[in-house]
CSV table of C-alpha atoms and ligand atoms in Angstrom, one decimal:
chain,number,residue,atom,x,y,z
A,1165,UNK,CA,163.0,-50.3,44.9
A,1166,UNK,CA,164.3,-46.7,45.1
A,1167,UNK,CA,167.5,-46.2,43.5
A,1168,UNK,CA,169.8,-43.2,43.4
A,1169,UNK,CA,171.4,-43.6,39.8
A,1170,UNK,CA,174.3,-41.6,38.2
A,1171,UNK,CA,174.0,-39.0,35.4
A,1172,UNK,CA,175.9,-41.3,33.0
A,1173,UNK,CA,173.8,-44.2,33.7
A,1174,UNK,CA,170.5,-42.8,34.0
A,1175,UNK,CA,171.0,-41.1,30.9
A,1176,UNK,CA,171.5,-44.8,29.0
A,1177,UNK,CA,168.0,-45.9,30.8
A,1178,UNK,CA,165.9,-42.8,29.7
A,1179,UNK,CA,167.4,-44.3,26.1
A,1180,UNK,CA,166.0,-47.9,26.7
A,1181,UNK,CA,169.1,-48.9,27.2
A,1182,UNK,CA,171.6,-49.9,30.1
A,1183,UNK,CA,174.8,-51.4,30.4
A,1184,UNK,CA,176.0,-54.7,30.2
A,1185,UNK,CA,173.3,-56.9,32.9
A,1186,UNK,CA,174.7,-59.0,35.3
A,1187,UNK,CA,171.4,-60.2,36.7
A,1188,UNK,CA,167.9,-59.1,35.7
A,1189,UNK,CA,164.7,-59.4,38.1
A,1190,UNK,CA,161.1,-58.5,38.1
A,1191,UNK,CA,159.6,-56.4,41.1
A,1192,UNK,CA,156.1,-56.9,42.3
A,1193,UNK,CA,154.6,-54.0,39.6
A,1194,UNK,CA,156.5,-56.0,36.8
A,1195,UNK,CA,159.1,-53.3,36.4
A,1196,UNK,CA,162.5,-54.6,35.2
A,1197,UNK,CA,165.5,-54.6,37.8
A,1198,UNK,CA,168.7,-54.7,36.4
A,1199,UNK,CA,171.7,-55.4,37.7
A,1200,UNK,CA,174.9,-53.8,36.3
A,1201,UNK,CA,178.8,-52.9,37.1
A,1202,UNK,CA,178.8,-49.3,37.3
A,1203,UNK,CA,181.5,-46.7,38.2
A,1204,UNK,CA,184.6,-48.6,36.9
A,1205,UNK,CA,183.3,-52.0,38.2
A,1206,UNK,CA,183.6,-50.3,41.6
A,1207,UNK,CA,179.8,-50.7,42.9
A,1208,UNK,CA,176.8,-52.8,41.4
A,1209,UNK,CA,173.8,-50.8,40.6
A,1210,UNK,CA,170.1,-51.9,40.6
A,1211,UNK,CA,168.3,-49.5,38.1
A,1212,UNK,CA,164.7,-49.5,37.0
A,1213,UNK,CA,163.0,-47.8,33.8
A,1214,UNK,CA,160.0,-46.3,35.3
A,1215,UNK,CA,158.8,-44.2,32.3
A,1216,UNK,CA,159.0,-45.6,29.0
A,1217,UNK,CA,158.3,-49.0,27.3
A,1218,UNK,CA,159.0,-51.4,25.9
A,1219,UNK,CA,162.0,-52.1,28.8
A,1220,UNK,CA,165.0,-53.6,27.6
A,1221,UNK,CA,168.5,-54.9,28.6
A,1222,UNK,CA,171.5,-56.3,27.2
A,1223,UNK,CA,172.8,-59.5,29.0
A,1224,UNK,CA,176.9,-60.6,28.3
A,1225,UNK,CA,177.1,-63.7,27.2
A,1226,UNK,CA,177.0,-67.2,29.3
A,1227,UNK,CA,176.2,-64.9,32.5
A,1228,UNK,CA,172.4,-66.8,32.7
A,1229,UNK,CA,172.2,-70.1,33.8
A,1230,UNK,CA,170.2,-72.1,31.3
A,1231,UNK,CA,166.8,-72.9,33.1
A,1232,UNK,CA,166.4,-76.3,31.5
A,1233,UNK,CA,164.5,-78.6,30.2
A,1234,UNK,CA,162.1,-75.5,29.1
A,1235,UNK,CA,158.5,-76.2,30.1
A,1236,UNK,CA,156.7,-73.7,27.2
A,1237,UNK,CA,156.1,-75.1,23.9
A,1238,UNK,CA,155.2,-72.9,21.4
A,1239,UNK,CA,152.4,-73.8,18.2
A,1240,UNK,CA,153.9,-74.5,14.8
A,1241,UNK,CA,151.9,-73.4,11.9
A,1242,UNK,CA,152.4,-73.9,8.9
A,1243,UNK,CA,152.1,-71.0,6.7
A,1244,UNK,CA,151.9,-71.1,2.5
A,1245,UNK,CA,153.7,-69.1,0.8
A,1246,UNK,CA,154.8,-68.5,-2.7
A,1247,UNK,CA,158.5,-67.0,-3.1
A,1248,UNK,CA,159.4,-65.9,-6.9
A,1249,UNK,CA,162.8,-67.0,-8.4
A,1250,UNK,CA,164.1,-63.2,-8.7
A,1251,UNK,CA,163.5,-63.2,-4.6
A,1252,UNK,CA,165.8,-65.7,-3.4
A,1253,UNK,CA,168.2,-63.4,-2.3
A,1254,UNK,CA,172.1,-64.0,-2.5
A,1255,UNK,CA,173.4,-67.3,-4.3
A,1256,UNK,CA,176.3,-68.8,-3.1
A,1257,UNK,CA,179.3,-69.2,-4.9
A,1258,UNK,CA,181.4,-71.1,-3.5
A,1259,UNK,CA,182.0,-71.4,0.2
A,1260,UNK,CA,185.3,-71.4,1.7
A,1261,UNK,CA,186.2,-72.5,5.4
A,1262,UNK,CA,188.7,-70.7,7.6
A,1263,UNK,CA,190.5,-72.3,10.3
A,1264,UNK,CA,188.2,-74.1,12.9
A,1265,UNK,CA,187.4,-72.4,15.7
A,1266,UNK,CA,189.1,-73.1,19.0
A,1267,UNK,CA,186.5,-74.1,21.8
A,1268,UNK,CA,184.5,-70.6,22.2
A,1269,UNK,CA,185.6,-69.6,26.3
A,1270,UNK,CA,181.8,-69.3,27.4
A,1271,UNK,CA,180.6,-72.2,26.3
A,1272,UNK,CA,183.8,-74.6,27.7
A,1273,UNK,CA,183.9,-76.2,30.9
A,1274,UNK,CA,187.1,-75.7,31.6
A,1275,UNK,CA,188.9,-72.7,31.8
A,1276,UNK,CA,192.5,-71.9,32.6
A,1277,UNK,CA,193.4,-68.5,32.7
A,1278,UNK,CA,195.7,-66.7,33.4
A,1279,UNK,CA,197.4,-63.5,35.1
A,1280,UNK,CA,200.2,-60.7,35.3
A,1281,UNK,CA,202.2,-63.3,37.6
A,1282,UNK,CA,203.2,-65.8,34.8
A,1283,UNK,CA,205.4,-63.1,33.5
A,1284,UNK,CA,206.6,-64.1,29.8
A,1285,UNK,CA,205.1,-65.2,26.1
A,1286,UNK,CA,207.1,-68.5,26.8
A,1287,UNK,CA,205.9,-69.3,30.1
A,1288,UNK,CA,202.1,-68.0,29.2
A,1289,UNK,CA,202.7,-71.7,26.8
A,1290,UNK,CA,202.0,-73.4,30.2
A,1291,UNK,CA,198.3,-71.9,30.4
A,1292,UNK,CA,197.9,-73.3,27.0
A,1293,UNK,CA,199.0,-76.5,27.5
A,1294,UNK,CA,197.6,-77.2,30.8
A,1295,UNK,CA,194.2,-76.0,28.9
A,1296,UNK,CA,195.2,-78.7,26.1
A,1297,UNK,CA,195.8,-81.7,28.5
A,1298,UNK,CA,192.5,-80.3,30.4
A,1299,UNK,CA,190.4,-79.9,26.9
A,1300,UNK,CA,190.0,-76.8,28.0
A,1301,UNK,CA,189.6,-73.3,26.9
A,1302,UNK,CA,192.3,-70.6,27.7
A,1303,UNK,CA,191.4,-67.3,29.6
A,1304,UNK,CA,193.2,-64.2,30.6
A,1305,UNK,CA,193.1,-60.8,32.5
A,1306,UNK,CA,193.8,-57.6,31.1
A,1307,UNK,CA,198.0,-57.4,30.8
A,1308,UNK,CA,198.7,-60.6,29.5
A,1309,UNK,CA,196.2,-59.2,26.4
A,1310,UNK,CA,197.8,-56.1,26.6
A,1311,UNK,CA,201.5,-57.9,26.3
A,1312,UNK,CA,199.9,-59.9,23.3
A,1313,UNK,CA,200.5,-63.2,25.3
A,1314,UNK,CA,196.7,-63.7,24.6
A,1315,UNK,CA,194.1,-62.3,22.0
A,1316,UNK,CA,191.5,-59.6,23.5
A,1317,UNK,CA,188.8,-62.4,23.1
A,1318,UNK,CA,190.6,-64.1,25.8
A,1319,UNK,CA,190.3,-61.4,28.1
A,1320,UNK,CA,187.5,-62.3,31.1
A,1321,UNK,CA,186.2,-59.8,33.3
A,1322,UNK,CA,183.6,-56.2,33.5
A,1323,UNK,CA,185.3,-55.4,29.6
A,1324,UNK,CA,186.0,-58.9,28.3
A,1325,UNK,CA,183.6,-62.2,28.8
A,1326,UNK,CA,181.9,-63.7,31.4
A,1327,UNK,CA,182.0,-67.6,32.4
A,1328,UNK,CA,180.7,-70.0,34.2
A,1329,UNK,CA,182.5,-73.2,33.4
A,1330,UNK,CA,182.4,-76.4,36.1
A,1331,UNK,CA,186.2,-75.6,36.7
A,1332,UNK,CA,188.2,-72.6,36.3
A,1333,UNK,CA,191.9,-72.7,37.2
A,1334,UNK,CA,193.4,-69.0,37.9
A,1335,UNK,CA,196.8,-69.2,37.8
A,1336,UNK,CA,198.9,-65.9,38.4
A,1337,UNK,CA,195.9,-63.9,39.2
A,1338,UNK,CA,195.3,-61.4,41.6
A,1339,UNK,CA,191.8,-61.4,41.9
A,1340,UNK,CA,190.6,-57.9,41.5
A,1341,UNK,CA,186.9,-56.9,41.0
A,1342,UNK,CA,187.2,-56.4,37.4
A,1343,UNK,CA,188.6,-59.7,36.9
A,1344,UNK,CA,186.5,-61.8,38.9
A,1345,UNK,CA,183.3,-60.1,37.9
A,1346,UNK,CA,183.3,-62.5,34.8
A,1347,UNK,CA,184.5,-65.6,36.7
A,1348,UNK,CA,182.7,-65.9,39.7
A,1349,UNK,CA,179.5,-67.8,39.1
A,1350,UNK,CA,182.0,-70.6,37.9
A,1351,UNK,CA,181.4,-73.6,39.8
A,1352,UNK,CA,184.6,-75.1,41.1
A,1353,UNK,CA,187.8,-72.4,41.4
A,1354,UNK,CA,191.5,-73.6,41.6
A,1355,UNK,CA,193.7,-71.0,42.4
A,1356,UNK,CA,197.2,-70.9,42.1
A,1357,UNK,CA,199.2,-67.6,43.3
A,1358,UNK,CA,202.5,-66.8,45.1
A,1359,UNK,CA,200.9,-65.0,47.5
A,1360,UNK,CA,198.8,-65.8,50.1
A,1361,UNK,CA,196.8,-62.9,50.8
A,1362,UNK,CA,195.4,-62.8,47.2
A,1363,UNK,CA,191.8,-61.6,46.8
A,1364,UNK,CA,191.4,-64.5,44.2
A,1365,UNK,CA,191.5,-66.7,47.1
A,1366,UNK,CA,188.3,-65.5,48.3
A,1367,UNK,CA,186.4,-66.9,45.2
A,1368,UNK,CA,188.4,-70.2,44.9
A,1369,UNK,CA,187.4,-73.4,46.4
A,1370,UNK,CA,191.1,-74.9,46.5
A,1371,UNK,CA,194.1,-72.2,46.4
A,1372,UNK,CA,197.9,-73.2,45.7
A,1373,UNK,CA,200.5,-70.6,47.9
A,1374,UNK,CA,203.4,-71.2,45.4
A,1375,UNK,CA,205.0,-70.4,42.0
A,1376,UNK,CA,202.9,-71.8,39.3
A,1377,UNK,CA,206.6,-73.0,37.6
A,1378,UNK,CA,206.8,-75.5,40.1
A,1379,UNK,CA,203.0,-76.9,40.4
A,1380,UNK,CA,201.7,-75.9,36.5
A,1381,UNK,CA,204.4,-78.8,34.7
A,1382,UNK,CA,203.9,-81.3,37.4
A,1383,UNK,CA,200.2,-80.9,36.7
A,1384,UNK,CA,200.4,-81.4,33.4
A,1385,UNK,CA,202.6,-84.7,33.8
A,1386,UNK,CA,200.4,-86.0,36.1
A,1387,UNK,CA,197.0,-85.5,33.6
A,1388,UNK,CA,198.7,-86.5,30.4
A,1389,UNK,CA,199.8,-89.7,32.2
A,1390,UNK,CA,196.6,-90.1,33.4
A,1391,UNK,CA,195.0,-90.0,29.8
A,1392,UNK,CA,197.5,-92.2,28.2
A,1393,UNK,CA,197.2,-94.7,31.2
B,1838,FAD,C1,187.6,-49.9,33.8
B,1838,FAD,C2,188.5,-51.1,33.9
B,1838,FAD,C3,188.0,-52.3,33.4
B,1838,FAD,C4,188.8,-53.4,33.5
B,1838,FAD,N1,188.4,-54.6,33.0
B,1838,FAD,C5,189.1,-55.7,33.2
B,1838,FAD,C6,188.7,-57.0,32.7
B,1838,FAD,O1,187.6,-57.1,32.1
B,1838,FAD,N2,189.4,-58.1,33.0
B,1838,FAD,C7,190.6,-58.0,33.7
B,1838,FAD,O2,191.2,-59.0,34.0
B,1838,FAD,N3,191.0,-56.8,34.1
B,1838,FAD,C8,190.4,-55.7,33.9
B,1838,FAD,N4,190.8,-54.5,34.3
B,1838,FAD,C9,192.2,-54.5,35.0
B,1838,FAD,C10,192.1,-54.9,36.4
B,1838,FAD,O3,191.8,-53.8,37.3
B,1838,FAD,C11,193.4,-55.5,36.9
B,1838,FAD,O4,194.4,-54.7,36.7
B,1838,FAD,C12,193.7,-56.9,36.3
B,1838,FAD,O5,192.6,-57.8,36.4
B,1838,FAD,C13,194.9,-57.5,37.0
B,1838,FAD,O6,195.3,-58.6,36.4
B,1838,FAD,P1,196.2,-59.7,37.1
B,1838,FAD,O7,195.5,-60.3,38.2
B,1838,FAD,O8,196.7,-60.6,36.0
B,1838,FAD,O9,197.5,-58.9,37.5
B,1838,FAD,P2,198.0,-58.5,38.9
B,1838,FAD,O10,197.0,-57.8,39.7
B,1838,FAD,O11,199.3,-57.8,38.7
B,1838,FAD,O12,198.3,-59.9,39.7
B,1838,FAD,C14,199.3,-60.7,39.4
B,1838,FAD,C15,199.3,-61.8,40.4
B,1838,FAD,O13,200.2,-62.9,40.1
B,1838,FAD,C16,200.8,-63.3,41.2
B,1838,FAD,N5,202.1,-63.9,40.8
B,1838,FAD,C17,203.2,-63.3,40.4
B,1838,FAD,N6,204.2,-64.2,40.1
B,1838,FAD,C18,203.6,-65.4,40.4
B,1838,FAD,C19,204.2,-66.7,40.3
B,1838,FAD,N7,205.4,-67.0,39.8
B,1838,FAD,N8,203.4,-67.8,40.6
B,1838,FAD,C20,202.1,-67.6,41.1
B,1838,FAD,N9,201.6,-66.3,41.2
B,1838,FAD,C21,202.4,-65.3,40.9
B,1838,FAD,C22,201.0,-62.1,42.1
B,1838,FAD,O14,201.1,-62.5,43.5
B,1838,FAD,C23,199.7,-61.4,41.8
B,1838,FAD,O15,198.6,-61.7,42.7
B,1838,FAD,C24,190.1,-53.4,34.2
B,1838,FAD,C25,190.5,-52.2,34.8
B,1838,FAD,C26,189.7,-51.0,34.6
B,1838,FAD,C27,190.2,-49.7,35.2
């Protein structure tokens, strides 16, 4: 595959490295394709290492879908060893826990996020309970981090995470590349947006045309009676 690469990626392949993957592929003569966001997220770039081995790329996380059950099993040997007292390494103390961790976004399987359009710290509580009722993680594009409604490891998109949950719920979202770079392998898209000429609508399986005010409570009434029913 012949491929016309910028200075400022071709520079990180001739240092074994590239940026963030999006997909990775093998041509016919084994080379490595890889498939990254380039220019601002504006185009996606296929680039090749040609030259030098060993080839190597950097994947975001939760972007591959697990290829399970694996088919490879590997041969356990077992090994004897001696290891000296002195060479133990650290000894613990004492161990303290910190808070528990709230679900980690990749790895949930539902994700609400949200945009720009739900406008305030007290209304961005709606995302978090409508995650809550859902047992769902929380999400968010870039100005709700940059208001401090959510924490920058909330932020989903070409600089933030990628997911591919069974449902993610976009709720005041416009829908532009950088955003939905990170959601769009999810599997089942809700969208909710005032507008309806929204580019998020293109990636959603069911969009909402209305404030979020008036659908986001109503859906949370509805699923908490549903759970206590
Ligand atoms: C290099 C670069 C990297 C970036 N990386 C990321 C990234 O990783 N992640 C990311 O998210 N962004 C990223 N951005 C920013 C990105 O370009 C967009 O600015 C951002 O995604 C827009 O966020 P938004 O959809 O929340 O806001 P907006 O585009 O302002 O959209 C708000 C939406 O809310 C709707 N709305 C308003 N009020 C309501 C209401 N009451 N009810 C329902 N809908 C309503 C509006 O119709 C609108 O569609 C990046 C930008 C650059 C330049």
């Amino acid at each position: 595959m012949g491929v016309e690469l910028a200075p400022r990626i071709a520079a990180k392949v001739r240092t074994g490295l590239s940026a963030h993957c999006i997909d990775l592929r093998l041509d016919r003569e084994g080379r490595l394709l890889q498939v990254v966001p380039g220019w601002g997220g504006g185009v996606v770039a296929t680039i090749t290492c040609p030259d030098h081995r060993p080839q190597m790329a950097t994947v975001m996380p939760g972007i591959m879908k697990i290829i399970a059950p694996l088919e490879r099993e590997g041969e356990i040997k077992e090994v004897a060893f001696e290891l000296p007292d002195g060479d133990l390494g650290p000894e613990v103390v004492e161990i303290k826990r910190g808070e528990p961790e709230k679900l980690p976004l990749e790895k949930a399987e539902v994700v609400i996020a949200g945009g720009w359009g739900i406008g305030n710290r007290e209304d961005w509580r709606m995302i978090e309970d409508l995650a809550t009722a859902l047992g769902g993680a929380v999400g968010a594009t870039r100005p709700p981090v940059d208001e401090g409604w959510a924490e920058e490891g909330q932020m989903i998109g070409q600089s933030g995470k990628t997911v591919r949950p069974n449902l993610y719920i976009a709720i005041g979202i416009s829908g532009l590349m950088h955003h939905v770079v990170g959601m769009d392998r999810s599997k089942h898209v809700i969208s909710i947006n005032k507008d309806p000429h929204a580019d998020i609508f293109e990636v959603s399986d069911v969009m909402a045309v209305e404030d979020f005010r008036k659908i986001v409570p109503l859906l949370i009434k509805e699923i908490r009676s549903r759970l206590e029913g």
